[in-house]
Backbone as a chain_set.jsonl record, in Angstrom:
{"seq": "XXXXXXXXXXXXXXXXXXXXXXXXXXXXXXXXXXXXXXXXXXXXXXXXXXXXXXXXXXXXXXXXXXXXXXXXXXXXXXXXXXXXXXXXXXXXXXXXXXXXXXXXXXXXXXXXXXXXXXXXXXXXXXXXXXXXXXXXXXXXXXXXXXXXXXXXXXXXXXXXXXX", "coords": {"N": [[18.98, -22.031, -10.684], [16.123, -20.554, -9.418], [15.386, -17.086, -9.877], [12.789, -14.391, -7.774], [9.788, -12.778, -7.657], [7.951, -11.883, -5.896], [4.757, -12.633, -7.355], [6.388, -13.329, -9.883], [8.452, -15.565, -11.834], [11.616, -16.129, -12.744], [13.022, -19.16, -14.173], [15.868, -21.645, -14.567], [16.144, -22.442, -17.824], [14.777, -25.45, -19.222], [15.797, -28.194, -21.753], [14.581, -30.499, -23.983], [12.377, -30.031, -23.261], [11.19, -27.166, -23.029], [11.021, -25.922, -25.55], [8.67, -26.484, -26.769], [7.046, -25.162, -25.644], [8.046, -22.213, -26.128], [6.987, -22.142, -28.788], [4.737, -20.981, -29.519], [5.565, -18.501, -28.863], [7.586, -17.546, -30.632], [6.47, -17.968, -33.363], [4.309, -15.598, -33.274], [3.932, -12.793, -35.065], [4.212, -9.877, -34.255], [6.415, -10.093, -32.088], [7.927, -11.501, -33.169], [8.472, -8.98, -34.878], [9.77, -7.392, -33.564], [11.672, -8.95, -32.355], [13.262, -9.711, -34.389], [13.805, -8.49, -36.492], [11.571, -6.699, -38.271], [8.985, -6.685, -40.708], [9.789, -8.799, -42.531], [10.387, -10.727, -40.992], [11.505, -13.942, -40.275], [9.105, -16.787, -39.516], [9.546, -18.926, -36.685], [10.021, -22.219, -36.483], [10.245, -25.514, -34.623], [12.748, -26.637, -34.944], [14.041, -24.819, -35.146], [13.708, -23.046, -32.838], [14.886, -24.634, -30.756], [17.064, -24.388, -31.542], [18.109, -21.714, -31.494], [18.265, -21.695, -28.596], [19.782, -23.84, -28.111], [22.059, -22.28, -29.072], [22.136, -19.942, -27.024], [22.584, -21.03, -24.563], [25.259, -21.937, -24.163], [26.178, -19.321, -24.511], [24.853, -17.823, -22.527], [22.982, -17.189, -19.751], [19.693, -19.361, -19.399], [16.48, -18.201, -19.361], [13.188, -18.932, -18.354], [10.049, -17.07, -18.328], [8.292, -16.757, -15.809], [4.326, -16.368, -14.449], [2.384, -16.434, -11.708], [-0.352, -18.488, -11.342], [-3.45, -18.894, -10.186], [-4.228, -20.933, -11.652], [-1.422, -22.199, -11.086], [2.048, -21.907, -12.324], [2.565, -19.612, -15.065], [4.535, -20.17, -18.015], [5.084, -17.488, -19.516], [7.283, -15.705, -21.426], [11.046, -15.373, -22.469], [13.984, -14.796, -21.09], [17.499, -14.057, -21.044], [20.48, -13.753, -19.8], [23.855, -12.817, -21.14], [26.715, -13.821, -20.932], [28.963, -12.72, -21.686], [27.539, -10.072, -23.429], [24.85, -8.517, -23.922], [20.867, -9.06, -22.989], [18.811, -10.098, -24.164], [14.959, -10.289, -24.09], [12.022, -11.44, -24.41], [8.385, -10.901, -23.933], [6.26, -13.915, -24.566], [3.562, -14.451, -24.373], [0.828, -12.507, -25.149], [-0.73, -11.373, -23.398], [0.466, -10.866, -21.462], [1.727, -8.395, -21.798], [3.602, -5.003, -21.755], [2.552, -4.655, -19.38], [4.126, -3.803, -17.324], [6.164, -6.24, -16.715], [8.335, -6.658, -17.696], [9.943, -4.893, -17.457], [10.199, -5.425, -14.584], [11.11, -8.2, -14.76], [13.688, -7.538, -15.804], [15.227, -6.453, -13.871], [15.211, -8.234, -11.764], [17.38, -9.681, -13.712], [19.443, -7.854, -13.247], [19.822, -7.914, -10.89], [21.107, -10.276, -10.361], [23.332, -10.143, -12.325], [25.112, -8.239, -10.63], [25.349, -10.249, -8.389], [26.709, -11.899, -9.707], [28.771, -10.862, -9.741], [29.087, -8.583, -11.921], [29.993, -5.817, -13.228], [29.257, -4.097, -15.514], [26.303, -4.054, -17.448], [25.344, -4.81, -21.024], [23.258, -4.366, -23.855], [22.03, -6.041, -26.319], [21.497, -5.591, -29.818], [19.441, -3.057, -30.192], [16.137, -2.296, -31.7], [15.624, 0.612, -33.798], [12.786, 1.4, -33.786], [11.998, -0.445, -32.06], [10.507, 1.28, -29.735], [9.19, 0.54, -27.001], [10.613, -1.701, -25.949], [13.206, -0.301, -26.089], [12.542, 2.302, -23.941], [11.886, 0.377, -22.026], [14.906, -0.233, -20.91], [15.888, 2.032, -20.673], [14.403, 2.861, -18.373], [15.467, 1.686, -16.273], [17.774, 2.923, -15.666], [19.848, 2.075, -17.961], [21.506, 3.909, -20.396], [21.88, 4.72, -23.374], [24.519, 3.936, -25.54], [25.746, 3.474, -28.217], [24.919, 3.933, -31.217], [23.794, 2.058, -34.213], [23.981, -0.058, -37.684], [22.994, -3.073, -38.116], [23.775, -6.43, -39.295], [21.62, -6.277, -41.369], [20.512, -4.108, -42.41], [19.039, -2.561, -40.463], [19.035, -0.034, -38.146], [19.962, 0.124, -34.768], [19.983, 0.628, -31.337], [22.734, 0.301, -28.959], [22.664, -0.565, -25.187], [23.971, 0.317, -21.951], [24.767, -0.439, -19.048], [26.007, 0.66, -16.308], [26.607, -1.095, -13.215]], "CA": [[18.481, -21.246, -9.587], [15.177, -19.251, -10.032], [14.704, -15.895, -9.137], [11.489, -14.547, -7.779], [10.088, -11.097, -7.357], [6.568, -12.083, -5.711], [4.646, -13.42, -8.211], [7.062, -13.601, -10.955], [9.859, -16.692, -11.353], [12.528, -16.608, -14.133], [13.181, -20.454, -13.915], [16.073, -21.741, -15.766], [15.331, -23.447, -19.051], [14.773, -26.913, -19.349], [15.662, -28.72, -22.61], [14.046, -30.023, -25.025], [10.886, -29.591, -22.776], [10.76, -25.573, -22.734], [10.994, -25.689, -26.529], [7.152, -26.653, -26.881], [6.27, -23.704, -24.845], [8.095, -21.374, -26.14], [7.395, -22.202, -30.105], [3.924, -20.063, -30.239], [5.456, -17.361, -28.859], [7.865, -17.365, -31.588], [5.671, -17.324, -34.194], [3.877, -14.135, -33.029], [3.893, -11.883, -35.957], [4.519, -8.755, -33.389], [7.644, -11.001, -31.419], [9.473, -11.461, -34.32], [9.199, -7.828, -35.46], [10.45, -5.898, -32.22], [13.018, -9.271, -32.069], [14.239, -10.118, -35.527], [14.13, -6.998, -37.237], [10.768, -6.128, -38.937], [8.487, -7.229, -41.346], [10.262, -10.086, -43.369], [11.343, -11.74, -40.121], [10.677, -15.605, -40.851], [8.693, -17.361, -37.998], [10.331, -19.821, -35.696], [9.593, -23.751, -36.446], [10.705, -26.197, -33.494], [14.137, -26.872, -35.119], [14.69, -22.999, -34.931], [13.042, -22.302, -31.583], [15.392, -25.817, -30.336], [18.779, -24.341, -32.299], [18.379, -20.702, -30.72], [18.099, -22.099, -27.528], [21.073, -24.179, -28.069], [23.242, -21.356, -28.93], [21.975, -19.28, -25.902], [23.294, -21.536, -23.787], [26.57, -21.583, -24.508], [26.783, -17.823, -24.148], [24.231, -16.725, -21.51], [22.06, -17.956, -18.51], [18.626, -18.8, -20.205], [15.355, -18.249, -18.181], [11.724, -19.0, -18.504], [9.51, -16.127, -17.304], [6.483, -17.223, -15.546], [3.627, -15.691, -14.015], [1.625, -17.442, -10.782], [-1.697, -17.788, -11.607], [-4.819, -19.551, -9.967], [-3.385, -22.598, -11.777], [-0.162, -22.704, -11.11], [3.336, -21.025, -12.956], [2.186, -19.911, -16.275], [5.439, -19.475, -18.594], [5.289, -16.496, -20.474], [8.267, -15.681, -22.613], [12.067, -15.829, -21.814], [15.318, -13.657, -20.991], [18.959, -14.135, -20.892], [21.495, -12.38, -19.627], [25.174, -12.673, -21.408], [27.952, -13.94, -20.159], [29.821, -11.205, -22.236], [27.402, -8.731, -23.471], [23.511, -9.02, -23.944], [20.018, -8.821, -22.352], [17.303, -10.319, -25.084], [13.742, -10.302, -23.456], [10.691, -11.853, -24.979], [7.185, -11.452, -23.314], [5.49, -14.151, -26.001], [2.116, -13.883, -24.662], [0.309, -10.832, -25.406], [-1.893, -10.809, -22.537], [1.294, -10.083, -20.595], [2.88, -7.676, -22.012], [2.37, -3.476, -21.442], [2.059, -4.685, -17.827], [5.368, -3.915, -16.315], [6.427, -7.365, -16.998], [9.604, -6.408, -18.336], [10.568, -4.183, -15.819], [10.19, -6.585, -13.169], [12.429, -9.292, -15.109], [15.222, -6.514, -16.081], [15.635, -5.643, -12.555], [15.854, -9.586, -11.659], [18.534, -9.748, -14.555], [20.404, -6.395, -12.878], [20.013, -8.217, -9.431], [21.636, -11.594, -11.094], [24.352, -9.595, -12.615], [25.401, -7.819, -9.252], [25.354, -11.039, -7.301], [27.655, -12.792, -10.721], [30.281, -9.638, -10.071], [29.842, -8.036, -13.238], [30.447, -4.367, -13.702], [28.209, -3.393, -16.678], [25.009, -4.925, -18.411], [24.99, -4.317, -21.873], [22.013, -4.678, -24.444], [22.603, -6.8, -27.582], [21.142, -4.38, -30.862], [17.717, -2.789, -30.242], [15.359, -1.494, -33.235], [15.321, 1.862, -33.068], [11.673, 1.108, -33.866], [11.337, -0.776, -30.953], [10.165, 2.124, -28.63], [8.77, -0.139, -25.8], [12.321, -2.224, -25.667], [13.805, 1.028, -25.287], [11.839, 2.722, -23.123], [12.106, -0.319, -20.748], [15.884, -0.068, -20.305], [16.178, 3.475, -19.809], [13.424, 3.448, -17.3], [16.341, 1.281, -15.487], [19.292, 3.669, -15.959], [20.802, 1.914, -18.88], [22.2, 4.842, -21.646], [22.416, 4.643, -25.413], [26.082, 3.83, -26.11], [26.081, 3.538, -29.232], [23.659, 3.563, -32.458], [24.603, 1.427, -35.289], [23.552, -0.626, -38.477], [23.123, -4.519, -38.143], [24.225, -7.138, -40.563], [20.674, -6.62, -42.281], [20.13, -3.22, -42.201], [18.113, -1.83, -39.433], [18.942, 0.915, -37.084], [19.975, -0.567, -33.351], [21.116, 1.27, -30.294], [23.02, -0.593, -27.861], [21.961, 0.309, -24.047], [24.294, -0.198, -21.041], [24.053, -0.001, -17.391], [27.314, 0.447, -15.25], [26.32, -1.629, -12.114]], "C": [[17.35, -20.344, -10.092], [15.412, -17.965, -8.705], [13.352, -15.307, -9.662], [11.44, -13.329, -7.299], [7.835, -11.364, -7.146], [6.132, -12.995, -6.558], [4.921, -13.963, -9.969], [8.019, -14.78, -10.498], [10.563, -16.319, -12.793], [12.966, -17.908, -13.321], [14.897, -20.986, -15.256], [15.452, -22.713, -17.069], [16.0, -24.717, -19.314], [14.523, -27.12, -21.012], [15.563, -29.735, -22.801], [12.673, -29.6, -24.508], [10.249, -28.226, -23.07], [10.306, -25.262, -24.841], [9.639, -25.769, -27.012], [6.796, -25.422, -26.352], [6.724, -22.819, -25.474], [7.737, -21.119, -28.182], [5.799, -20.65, -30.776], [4.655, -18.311, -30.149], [6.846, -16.476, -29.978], [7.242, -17.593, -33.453], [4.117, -15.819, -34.546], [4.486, -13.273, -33.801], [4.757, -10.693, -35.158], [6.004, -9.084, -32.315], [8.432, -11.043, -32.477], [9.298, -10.329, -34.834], [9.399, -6.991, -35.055], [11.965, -7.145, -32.19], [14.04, -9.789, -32.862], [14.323, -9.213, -36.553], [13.059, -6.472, -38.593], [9.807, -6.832, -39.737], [8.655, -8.626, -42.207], [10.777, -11.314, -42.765], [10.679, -12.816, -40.467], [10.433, -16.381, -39.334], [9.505, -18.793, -37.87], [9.539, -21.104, -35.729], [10.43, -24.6, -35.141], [11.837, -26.621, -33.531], [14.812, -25.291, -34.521], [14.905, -22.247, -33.522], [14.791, -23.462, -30.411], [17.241, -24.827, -30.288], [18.811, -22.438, -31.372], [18.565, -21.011, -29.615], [19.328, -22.709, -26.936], [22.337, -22.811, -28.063], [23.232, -20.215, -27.703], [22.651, -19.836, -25.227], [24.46, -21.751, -23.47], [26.927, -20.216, -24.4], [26.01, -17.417, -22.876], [23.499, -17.783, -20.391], [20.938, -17.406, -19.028], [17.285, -18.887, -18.987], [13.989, -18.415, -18.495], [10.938, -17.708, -18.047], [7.979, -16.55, -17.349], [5.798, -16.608, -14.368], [3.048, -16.525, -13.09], [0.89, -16.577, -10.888], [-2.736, -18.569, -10.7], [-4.075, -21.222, -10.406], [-2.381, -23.02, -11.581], [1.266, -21.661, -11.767], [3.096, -21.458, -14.267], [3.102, -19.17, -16.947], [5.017, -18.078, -19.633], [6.304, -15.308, -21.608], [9.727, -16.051, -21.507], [13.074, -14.398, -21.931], [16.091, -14.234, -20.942], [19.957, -13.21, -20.998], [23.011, -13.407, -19.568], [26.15, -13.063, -20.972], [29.239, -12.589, -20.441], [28.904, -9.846, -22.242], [25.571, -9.255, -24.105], [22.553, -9.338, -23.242], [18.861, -9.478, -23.219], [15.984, -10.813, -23.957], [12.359, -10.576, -24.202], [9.793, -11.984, -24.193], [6.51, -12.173, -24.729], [4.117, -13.692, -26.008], [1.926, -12.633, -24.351], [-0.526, -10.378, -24.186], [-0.868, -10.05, -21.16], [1.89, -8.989, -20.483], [2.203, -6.162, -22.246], [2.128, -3.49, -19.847], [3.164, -4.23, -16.758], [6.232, -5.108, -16.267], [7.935, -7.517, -17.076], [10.573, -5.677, -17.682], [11.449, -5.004, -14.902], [11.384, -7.399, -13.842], [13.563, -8.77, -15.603], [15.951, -6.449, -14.863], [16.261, -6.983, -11.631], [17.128, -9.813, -11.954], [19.557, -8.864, -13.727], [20.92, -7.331, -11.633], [21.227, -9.484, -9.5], [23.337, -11.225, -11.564], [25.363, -8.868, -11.472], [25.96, -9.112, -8.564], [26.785, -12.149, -8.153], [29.042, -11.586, -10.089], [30.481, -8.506, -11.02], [29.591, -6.58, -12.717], [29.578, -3.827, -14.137], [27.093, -4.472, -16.854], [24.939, -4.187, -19.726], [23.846, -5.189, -22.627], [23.0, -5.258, -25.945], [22.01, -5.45, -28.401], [19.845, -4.122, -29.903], [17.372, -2.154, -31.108], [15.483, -0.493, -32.614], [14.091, 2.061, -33.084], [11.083, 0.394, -32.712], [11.111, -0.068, -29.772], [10.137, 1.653, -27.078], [10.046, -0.603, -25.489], [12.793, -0.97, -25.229], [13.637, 1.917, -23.981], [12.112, 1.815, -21.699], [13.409, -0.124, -19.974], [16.196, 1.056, -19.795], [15.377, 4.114, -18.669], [14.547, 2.751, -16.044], [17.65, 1.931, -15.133], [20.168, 2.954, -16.895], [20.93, 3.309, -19.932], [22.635, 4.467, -22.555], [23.514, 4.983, -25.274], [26.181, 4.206, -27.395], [24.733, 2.939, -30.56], [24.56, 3.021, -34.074], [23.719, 0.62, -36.146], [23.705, -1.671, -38.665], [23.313, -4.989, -39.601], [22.877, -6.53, -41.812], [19.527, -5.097, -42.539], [19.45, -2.083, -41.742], [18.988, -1.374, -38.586], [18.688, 0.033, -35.704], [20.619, 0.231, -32.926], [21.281, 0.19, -29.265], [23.119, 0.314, -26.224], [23.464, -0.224, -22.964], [24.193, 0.214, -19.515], [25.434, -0.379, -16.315], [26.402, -0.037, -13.438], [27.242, -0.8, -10.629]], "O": [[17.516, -19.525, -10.996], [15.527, -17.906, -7.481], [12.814, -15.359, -10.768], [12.349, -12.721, -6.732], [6.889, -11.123, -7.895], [6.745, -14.05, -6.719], [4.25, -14.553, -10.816], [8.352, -15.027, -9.338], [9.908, -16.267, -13.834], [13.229, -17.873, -12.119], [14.933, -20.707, -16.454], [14.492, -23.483, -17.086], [17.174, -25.019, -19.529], [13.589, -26.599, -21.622], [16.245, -30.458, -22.075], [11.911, -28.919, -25.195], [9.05, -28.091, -23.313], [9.423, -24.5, -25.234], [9.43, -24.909, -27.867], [6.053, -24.716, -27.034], [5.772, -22.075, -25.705], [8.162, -20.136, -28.789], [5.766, -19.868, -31.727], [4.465, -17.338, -30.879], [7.025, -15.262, -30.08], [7.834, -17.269, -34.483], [3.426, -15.406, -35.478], [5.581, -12.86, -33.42], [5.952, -10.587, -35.435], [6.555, -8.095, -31.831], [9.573, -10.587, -32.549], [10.183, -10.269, -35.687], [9.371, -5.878, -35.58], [13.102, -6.692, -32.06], [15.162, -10.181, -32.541], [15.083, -9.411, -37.5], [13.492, -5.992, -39.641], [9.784, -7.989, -39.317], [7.715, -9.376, -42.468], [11.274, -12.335, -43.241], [9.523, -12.818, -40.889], [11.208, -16.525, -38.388], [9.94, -19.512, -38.769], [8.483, -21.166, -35.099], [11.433, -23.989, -34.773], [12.316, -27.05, -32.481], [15.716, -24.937, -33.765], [15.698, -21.386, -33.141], [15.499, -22.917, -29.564], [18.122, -24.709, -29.436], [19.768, -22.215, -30.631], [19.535, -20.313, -29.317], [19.86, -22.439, -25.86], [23.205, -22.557, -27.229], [24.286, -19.632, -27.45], [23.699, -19.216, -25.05], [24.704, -21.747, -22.263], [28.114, -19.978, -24.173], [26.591, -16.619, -22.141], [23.592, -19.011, -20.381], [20.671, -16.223, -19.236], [17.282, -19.57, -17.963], [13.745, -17.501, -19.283], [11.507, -17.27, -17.047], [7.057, -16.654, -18.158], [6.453, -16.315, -13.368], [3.086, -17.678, -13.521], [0.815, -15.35, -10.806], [-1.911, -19.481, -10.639], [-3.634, -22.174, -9.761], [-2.165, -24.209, -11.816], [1.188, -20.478, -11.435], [3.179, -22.581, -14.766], [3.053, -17.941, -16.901], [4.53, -18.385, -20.721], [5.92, -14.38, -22.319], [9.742, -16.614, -20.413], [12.943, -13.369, -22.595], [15.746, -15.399, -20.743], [20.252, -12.314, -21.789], [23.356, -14.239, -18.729], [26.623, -12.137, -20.313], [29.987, -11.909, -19.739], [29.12, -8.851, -21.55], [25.345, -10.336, -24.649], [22.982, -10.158, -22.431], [17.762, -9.239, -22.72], [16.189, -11.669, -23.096], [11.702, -9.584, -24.518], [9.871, -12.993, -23.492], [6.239, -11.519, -25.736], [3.515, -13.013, -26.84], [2.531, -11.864, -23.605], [-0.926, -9.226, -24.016], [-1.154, -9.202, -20.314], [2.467, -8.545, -19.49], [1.068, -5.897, -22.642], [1.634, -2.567, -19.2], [3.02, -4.318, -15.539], [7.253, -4.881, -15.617], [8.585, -8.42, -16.551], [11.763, -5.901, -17.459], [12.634, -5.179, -14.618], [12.537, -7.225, -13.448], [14.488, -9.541, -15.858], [17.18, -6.395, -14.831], [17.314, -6.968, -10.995], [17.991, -10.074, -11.116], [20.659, -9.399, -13.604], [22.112, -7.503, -11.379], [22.144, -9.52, -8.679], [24.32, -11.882, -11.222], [26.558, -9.107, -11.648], [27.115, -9.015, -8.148], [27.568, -12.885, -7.552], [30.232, -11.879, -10.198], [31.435, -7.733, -11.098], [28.915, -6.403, -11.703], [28.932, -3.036, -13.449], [27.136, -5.607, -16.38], [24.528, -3.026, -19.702], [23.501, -6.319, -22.281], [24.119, -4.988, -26.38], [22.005, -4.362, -27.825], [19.401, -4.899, -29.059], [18.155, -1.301, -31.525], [15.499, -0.351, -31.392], [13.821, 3.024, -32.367], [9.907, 0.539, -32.379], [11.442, -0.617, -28.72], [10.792, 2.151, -26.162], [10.686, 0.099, -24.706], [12.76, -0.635, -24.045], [14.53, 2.146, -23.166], [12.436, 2.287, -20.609], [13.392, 0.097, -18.763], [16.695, 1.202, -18.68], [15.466, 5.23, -18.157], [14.486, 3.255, -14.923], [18.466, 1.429, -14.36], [21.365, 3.167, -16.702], [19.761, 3.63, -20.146], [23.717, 3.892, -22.665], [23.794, 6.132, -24.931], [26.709, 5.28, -27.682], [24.01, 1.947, -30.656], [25.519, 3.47, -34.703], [22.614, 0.417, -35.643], [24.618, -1.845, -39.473], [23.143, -4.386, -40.66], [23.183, -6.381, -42.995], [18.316, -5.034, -42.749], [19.271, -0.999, -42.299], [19.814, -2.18, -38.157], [17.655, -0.591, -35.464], [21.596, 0.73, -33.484], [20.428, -0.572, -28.811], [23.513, 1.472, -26.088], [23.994, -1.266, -23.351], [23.539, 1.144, -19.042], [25.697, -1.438, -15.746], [25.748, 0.747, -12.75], [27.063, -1.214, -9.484]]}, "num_chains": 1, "name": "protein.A"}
């Protein structure tokens, strides 16, 4: 089922097709170090981009996020929202992102979550370095639960949002 918020769609994701699309925007230097935890993160080859994708699925409802443009619905990164507990949000391309972008497809996610039954929305880790990530959820009414130290040693607060 997509949802649509004008000219946004989260679509769900089609495999192995989506995996081509989404492989530059995992190798974005600046993508992997707001979503894998900093400088040493190792970029995403098409087995990697394929095998995350796989394991999403199995836990969450995965989504495309695409923009209507002049040409048509132009993907621009992805979200999934949790079956248990989790929100991850990638704008890959850069030309999107800073725009509200993220907003817009949180609020989708919120709307998605409401209409599933659930209760809460919680956030998987977030850098505490990742300002913008942050910033986005609490512009939604999610609240820092809890701040804690991932397997690999970076600083994450987890956000949630009683529905």
């Amino acid at each position: 089922m997509n949802l649509l918020d004008n000219n946004l769609r989260l679509r769900p994701i089609i495999m192995p097709e989506d995996v081509a699309i989404a492989i530059p925007w995992y190798l974005d230097p600046e993508v992997l170090y707001y979503s894998e935890g900093g400088e040493s993160s190792t970029k995403y080859d098409s087995d990697r981009v394929q095998a995350m994708y796989n394991y999403l699925l199995n836990k969450a409802e995965v989504y495309i996020i695409e923009v209507d443009t002049k040409n048509g619905w132009l993907p621009i990164g992805d979200v999934s929202l949790f079956h248990e507990s989790g929100v991850p949000i990638v704008i890959g391309n850069p030309e999107y992102r800073s725009k509200g972008i993220g907003k817009r497809v949180i609020q989708l996610i919120i709307n998605r979550a409401k209409e599933l039954g659930r209760k809460n929305i919680s956030t998987n880790g977030i850098y505490t370095f990742n300002e913008r990530s942050c910033r986005l959820f609490e512009s939604l009414g999610f609240t820092m639960v809890e701040r804690f130290i991932d397997d690999d040693g970076n600083e994450c607060y987890r956000f949630n949002l009683v529905l």
